[in-house]
XYZ file of N, CA, C and O in Angstrom:
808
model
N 118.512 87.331 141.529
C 118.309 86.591 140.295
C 117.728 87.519 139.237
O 116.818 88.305 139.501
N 118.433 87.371 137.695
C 117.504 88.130 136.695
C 116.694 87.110 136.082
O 116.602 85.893 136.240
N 115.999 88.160 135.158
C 114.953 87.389 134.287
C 114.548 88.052 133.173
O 114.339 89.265 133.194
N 114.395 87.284 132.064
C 114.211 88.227 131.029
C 112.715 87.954 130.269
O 112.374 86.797 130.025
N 112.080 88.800 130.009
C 110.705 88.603 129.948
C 110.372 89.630 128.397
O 110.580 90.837 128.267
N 109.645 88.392 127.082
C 109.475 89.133 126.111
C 107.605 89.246 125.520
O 106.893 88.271 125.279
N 107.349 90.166 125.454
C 106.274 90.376 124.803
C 105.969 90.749 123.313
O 106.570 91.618 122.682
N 105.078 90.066 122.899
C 104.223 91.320 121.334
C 102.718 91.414 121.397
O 102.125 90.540 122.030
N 102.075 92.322 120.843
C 100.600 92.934 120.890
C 100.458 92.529 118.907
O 101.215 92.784 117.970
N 99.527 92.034 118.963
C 99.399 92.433 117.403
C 98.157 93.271 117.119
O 97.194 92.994 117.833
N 97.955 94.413 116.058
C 96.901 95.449 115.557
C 97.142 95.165 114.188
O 98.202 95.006 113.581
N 95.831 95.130 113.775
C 95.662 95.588 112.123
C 95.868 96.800 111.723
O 94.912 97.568 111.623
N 96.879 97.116 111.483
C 97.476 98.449 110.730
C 96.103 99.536 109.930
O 95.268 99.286 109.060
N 96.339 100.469 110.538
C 95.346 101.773 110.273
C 96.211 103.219 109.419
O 95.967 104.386 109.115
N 97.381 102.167 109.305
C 98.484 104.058 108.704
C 99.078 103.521 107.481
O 99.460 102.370 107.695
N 99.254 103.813 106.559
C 100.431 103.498 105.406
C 101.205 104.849 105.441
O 100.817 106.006 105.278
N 102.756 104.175 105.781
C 103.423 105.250 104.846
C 104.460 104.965 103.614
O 105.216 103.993 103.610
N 104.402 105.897 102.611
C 105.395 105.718 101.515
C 106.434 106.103 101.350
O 106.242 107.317 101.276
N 107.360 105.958 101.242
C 108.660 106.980 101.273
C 108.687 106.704 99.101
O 108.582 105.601 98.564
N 108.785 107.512 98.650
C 108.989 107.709 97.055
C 110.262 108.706 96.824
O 110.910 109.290 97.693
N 110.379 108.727 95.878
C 111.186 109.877 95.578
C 110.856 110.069 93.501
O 110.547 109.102 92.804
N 111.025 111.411 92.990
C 111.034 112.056 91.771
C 112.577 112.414 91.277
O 113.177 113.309 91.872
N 113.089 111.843 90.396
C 113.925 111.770 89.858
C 114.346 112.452 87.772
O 114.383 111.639 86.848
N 114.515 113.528 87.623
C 114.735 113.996 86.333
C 116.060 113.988 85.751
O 116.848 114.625 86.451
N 116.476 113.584 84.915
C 117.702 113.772 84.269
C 117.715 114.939 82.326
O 117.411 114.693 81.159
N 118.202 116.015 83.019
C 117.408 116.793 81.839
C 119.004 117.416 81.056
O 119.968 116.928 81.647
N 119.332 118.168 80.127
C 120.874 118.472 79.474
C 121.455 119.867 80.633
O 122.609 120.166 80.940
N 120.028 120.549 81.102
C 120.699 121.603 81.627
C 120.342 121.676 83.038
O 119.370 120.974 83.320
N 120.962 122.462 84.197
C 120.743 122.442 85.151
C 119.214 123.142 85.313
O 118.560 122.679 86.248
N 118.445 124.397 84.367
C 117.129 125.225 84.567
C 116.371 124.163 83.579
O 115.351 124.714 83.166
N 116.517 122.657 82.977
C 115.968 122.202 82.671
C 115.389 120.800 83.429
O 114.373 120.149 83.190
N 116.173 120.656 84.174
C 116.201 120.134 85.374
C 115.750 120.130 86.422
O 115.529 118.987 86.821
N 115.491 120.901 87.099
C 114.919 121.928 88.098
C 113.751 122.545 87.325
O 113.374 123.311 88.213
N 113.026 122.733 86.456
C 111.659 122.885 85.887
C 111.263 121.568 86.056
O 110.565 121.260 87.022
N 111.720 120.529 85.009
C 111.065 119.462 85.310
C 110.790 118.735 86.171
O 109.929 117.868 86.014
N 111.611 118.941 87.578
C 111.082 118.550 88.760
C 110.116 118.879 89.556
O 109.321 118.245 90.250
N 110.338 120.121 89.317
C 109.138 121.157 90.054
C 107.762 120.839 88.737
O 106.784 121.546 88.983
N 107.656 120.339 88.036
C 106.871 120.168 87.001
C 105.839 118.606 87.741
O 104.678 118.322 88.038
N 107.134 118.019 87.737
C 106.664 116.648 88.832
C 106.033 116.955 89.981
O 104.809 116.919 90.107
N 106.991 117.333 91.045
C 106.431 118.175 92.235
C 104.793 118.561 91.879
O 103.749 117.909 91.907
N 105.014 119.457 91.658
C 103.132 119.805 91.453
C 102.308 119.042 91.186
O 101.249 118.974 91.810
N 102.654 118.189 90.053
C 101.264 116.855 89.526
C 101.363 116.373 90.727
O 100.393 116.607 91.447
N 102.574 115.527 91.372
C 102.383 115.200 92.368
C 101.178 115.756 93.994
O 100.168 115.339 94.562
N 101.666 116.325 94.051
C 100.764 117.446 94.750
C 99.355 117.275 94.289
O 98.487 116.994 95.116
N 99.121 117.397 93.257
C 97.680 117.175 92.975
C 97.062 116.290 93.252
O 95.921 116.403 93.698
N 97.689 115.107 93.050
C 97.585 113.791 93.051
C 97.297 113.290 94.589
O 96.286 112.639 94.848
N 98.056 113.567 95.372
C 98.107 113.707 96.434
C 96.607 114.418 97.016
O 95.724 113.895 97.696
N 96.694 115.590 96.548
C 94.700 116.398 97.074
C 93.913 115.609 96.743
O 93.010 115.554 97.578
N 93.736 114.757 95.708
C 92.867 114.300 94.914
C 92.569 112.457 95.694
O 91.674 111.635 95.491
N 93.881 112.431 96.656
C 93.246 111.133 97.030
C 93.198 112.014 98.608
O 93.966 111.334 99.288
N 92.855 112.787 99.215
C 92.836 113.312 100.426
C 93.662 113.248 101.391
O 93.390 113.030 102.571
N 95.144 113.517 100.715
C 96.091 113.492 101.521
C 96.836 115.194 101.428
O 97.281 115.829 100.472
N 96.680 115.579 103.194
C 96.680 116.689 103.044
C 98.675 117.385 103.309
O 99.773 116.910 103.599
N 98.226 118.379 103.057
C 100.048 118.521 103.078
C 100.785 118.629 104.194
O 102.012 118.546 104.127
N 100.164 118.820 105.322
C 100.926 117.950 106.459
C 101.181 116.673 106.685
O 101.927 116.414 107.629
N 100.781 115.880 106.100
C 100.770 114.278 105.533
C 102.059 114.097 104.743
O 102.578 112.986 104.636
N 102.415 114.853 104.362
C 103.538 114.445 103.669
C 104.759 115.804 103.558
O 104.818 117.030 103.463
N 105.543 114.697 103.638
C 107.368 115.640 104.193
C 107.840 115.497 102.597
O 107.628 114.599 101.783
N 108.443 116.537 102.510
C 109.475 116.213 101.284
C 110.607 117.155 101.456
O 110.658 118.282 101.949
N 111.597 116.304 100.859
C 113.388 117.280 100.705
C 112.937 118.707 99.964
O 111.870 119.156 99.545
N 114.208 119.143 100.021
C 114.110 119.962 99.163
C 114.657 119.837 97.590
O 114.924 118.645 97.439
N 114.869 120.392 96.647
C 115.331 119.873 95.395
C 116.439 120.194 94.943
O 116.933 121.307 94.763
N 117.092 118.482 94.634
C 118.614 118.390 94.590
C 119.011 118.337 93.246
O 118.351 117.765 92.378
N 120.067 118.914 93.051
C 120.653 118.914 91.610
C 122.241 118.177 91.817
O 123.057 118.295 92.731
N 122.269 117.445 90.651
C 123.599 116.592 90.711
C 124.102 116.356 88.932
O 123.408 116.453 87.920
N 125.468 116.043 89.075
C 125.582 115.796 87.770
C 125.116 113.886 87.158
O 125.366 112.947 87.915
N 124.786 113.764 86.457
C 124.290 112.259 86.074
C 125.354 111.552 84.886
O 125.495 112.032 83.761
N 126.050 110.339 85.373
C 126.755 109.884 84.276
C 126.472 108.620 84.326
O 126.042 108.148 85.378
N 126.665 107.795 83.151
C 126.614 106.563 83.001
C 127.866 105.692 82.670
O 128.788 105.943 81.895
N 127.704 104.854 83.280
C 129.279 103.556 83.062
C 130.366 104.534 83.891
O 130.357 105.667 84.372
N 131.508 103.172 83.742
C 133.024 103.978 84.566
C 134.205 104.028 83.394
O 134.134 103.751 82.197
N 135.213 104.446 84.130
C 136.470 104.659 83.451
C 136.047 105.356 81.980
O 135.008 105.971 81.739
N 136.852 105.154 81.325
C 137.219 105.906 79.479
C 135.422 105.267 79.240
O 134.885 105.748 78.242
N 134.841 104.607 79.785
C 133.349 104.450 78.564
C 132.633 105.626 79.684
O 131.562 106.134 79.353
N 133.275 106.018 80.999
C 132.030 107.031 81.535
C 131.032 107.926 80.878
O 131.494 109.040 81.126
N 130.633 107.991 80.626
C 129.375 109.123 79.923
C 128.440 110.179 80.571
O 127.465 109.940 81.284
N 128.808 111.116 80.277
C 127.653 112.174 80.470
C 126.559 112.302 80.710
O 126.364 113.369 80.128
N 125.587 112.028 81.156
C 124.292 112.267 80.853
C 123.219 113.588 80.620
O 122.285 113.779 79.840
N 123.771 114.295 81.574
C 123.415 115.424 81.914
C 123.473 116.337 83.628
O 124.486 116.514 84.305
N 121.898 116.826 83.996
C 122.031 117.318 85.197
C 120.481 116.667 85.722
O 119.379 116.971 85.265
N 120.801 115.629 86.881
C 119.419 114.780 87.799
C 119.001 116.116 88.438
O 119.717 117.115 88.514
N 117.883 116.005 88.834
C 117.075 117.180 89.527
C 116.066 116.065 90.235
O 115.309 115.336 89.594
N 116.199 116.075 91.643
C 115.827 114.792 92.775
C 114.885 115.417 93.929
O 115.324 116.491 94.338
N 114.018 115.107 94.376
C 113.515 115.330 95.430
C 112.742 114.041 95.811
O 112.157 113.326 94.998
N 112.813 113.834 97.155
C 112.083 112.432 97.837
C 110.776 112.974 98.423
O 110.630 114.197 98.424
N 109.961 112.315 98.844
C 108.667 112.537 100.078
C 108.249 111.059 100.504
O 108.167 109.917 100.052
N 107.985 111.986 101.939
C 106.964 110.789 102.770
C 105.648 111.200 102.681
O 105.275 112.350 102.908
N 104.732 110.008 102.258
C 103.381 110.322 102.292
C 103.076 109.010 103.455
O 103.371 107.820 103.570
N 102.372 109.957 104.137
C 101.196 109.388 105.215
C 99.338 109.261 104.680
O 98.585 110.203 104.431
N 99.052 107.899 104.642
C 97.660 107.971 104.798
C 96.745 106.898 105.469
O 97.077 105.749 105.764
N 95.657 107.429 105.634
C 94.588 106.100 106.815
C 93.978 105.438 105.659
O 93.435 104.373 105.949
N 93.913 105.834 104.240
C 93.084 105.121 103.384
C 93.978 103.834 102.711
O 94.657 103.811 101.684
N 93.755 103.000 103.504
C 94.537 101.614 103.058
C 94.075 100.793 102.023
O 94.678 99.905 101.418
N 93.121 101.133 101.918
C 91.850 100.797 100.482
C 92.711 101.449 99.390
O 93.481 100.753 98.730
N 92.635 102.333 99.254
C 93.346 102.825 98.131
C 94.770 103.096 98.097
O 95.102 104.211 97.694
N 95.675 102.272 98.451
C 96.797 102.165 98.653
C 97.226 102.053 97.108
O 98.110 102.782 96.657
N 96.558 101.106 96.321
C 96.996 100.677 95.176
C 96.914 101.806 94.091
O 97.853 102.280 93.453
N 95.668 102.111 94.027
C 95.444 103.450 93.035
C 96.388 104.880 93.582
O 97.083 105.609 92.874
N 96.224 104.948 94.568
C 97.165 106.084 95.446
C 98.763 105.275 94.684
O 99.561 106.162 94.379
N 99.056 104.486 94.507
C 100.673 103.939 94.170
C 100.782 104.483 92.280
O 101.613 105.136 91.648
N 99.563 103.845 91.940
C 99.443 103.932 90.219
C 99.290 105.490 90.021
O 99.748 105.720 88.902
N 98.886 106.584 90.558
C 98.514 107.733 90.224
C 99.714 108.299 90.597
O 100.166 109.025 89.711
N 100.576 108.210 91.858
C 101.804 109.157 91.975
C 102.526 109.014 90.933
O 102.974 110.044 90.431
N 102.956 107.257 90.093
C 103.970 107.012 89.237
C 103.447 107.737 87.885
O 104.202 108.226 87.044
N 101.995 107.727 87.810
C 101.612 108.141 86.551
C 102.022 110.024 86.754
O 102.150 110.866 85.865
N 102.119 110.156 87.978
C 102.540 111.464 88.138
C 104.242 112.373 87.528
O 104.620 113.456 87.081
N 104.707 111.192 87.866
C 106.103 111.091 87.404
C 106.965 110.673 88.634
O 108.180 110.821 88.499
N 106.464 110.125 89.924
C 107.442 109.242 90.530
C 108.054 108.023 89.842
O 107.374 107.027 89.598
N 109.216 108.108 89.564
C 109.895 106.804 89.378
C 111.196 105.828 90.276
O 112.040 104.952 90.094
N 110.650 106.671 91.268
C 111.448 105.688 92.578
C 110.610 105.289 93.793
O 110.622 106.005 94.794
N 109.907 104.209 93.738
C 109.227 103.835 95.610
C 110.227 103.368 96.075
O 110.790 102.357 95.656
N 110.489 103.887 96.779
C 111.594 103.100 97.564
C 111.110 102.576 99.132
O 112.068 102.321 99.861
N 109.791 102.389 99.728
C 109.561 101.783 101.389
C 107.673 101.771 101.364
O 106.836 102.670 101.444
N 107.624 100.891 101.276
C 105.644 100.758 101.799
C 106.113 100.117 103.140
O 106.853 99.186 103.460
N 105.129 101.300 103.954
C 105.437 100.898 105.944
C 104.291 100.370 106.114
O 103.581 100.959 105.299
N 103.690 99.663 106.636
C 102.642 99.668 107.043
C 102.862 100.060 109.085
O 103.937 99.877 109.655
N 101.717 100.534 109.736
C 101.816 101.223 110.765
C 100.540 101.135 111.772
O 99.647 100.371 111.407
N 100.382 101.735 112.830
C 99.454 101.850 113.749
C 99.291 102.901 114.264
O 100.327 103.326 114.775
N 98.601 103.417 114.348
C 98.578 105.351 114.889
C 98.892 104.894 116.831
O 99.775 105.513 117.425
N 98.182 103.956 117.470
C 98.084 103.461 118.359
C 99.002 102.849 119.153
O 98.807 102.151 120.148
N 100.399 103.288 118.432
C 101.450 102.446 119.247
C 101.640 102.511 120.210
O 101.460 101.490 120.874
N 102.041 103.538 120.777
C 102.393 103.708 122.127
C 101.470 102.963 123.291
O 101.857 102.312 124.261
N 100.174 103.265 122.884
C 99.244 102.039 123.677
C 99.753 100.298 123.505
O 99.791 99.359 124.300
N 99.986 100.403 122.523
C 100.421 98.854 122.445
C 101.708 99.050 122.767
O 102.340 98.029 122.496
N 102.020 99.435 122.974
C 103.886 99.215 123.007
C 103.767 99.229 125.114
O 104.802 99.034 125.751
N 102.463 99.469 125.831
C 102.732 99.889 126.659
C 101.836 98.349 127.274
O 102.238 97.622 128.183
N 100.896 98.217 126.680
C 100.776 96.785 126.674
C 101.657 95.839 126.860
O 101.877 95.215 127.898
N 102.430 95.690 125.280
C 103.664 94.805 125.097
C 104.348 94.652 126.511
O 104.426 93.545 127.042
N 104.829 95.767 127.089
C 105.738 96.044 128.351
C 105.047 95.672 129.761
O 105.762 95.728 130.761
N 103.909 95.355 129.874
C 103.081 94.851 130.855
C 103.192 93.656 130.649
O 103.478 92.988 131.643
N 103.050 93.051 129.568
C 103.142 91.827 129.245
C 104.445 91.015 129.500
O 104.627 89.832 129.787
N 105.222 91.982 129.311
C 106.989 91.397 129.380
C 107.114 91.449 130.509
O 107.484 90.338 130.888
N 106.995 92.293 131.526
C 107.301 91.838 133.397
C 106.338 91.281 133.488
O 105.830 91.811 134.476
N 105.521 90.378 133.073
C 104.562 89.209 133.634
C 105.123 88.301 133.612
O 105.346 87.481 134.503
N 105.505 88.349 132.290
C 106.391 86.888 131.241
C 107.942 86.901 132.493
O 108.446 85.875 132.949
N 108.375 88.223 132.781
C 109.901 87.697 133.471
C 109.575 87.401 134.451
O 110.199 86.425 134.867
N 108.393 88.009 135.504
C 108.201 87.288 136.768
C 107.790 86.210 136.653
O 108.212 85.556 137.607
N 106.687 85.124 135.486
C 107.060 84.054 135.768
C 108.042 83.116 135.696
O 108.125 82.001 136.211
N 108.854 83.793 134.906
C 109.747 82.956 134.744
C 111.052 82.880 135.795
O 112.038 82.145 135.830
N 110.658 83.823 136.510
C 111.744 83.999 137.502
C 111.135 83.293 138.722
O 111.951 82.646 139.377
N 109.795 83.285 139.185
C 108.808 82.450 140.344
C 109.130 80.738 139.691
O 109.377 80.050 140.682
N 109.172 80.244 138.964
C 109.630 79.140 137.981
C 110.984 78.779 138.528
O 111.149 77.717 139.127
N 111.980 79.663 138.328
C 113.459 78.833 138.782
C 113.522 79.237 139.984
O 114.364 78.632 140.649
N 112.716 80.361 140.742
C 112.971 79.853 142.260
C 112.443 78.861 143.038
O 112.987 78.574 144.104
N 111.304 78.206 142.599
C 110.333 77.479 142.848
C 111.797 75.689 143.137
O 112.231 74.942 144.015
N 111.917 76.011 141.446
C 113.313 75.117 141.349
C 113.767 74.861 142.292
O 113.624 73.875 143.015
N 114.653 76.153 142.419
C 115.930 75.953 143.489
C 115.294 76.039 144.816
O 116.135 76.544 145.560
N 114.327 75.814 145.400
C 114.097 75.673 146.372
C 114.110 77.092 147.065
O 114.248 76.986 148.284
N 114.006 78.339 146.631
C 113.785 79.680 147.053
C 112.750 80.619 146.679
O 112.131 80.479 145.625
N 112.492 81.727 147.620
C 111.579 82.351 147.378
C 112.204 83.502 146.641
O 113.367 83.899 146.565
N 110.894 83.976 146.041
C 111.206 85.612 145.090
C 111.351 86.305 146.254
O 110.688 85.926 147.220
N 112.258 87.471 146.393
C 111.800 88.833 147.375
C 111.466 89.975 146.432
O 110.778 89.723 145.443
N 111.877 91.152 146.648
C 111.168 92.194 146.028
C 111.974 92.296 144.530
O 112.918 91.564 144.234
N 111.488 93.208 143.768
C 112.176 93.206 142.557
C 113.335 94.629 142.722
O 112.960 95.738 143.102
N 114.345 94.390 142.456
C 115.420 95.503 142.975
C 116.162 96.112 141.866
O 116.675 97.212 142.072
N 116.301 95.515 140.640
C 116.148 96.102 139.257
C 115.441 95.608 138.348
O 115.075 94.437 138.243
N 115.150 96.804 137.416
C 114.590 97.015 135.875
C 115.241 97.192 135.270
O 115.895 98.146 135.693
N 115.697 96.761 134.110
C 116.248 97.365 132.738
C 115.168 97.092 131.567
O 114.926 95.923 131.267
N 114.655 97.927 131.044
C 114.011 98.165 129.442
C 115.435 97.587 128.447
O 116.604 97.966 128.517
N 114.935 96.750 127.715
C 115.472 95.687 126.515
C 115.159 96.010 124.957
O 114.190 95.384 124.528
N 115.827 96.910 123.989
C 114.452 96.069 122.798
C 115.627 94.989 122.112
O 116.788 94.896 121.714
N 114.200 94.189 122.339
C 115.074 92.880 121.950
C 115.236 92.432 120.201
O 115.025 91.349 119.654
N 115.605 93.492 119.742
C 116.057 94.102 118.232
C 117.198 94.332 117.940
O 117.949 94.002 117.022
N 117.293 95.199 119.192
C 118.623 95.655 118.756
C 119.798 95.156 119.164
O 119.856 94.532 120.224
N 121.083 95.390 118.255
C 122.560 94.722 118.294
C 122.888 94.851 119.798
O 122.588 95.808 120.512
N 123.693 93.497 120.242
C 123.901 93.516 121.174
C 123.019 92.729 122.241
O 123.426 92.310 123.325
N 121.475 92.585 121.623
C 121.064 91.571 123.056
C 120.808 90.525 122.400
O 119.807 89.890 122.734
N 121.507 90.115 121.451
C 121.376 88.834 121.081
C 121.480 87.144 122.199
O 121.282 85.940 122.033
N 121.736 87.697 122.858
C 121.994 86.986 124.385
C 120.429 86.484 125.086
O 120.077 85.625 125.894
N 120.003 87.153 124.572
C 118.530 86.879 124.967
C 117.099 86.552 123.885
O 115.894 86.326 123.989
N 118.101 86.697 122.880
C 116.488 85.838 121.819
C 116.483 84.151 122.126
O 117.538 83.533 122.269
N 115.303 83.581 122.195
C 114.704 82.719 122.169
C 114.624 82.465 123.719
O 114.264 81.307 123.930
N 114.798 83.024 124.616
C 113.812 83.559 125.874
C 113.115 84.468 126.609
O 113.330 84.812 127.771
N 112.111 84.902 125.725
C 110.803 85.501 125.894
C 109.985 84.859 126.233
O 110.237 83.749 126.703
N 108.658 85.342 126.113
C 107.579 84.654 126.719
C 106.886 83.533 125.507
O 105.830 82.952 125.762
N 107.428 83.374 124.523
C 107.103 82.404 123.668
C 108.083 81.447 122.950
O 107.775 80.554 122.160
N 109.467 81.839 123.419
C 110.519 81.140 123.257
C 110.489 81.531 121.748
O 111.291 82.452 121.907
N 110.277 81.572 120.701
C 110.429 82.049 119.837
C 109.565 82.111 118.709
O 108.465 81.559 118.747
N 110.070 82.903 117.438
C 108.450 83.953 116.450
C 107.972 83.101 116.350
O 108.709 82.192 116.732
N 106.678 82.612 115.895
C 105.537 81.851 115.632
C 105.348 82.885 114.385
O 105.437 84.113 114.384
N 104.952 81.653 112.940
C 104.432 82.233 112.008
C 103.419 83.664 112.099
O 103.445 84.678 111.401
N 102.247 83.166 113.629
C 101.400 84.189 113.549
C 101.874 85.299 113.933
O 101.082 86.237 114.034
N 103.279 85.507 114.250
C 103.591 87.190 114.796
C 103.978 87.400 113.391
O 104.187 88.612 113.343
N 104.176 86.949 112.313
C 104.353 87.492 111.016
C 103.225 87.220 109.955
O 103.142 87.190 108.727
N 102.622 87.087 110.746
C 101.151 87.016 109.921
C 100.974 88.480 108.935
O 100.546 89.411 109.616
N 101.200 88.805 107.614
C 100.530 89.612 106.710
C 99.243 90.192 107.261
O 98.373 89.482 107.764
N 99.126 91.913 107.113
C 98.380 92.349 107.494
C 97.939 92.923 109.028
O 97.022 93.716 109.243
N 98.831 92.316 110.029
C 99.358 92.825 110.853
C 100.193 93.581 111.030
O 101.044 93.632 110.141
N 100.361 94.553 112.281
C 101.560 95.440 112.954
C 101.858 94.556 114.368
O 101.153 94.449 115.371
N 103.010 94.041 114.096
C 103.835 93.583 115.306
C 104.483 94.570 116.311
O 105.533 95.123 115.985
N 103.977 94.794 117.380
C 104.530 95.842 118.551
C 105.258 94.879 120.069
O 104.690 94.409 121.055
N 106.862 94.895 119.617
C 107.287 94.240 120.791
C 108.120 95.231 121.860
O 108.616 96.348 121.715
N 108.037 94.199 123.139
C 108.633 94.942 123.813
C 109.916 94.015 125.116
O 110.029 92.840 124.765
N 110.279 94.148 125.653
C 111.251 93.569 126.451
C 111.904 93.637 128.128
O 112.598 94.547 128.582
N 111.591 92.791 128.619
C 112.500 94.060 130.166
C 113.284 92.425 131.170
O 112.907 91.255 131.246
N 114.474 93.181 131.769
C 115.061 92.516 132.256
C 114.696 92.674 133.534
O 114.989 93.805 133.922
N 114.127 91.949 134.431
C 113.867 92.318 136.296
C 114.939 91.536 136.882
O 115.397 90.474 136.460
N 115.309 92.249 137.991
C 116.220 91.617 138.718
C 115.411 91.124 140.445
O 114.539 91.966 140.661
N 115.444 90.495 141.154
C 114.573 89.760 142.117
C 115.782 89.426 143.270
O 116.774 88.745 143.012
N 115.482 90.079 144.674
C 116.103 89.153 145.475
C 115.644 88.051 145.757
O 114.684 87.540 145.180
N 116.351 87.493 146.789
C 115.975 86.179 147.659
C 115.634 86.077 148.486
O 115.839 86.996 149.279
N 114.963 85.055 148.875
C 114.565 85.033 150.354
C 114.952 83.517 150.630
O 114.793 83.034 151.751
């Protein structure tokens, strides 16, 4: 007999990350590429200045493209974009807001992702997964109980995340039958996890 067994851990998030990106549209390609790297740096500062150090944050390298506006016969010219993105990582969740107002005043004009995160996952995620073969063995001691049989040993495992395409076959039997407002409770990090046990008979 299988069984499918779902868990979540919830933590108050201790990590923000940002994904942004700097965007210039200037007439020439060396006008372009100054003004990014012009950005770049304030940025950078901006960045020291709220104590985020430069391993904290990833960035592309800097892209040049041509920029036009509208299609067909009204297409237009604009010039030459000069682009670079970054991820910023930080623990100061307090200043999330001023850290947001100071990059744009920097010259970011694209946020494109606020993550919120847990440095601690893997502990919870390992939780979650303790939790989920609890949840499938009872539920599997449950329908043998039913049918009038005993559990024997457990003879497979399969790891599930019950996210992704394809196990749609199995939402709304987990160990809570399904989300409860409080797993989307604001201000939380939701860490789930999933596993299929397989059980002989006796």
């Amino acid at each position: 007999m299988s069984a499918y067994g779902a868990a979540s851990v919830k933590a108050a998030p201790d990590l923000v990350r940002i994904r942004v990106a700097v965007e210039r549209v200037e007439p020439s390609p060396r006008e372009a590429f100054e003004a990014g790297q012009a950005n770049v740096i304030a940025l950078r500062g901006v960045l020291r200045g709220h104590d985020v150090s430069d391993a904290a944050v990833s960035a592309s390298r800097l892209r040049l493209s041509s920029a036009w506006d509208g299609y067909g016969e009204r297409r237009e010219f604009l010039g030459y974009k000069c682009e670079a993105s970054f991820t910023i990582e930080s623990a100061n969740l307090d200043g999330l807001q001023q850290l947001l107002i100071d990059v744009v005043d920097a010259g970011v004009n694209r946020v494109d992702e606020v993550d919120f995160d847990v440095r601690s996952k893997g502990e919870l995620r390992a939780q979650a997964r303790r939790a989920a073969v609890q949840a499938a063995r009872a539920k599997a001691q449950l329908y043998a109980e039913a049918a009038g049989v005993q559990l024997g040993q457990v003879v497979h495992i399969q790891d599930v995340d019950p996210e992704s395409v394809g196990n749609e076959r199995y939402r709304g039997h987990g160990a809570g039958g399904t989300t409860s407002e409080e797993d989307l409770a604001p201000g939380h990090v939701v860490v789930s996890a999933a596993v299929v046990l397989g059980f002989s008979l006796t």
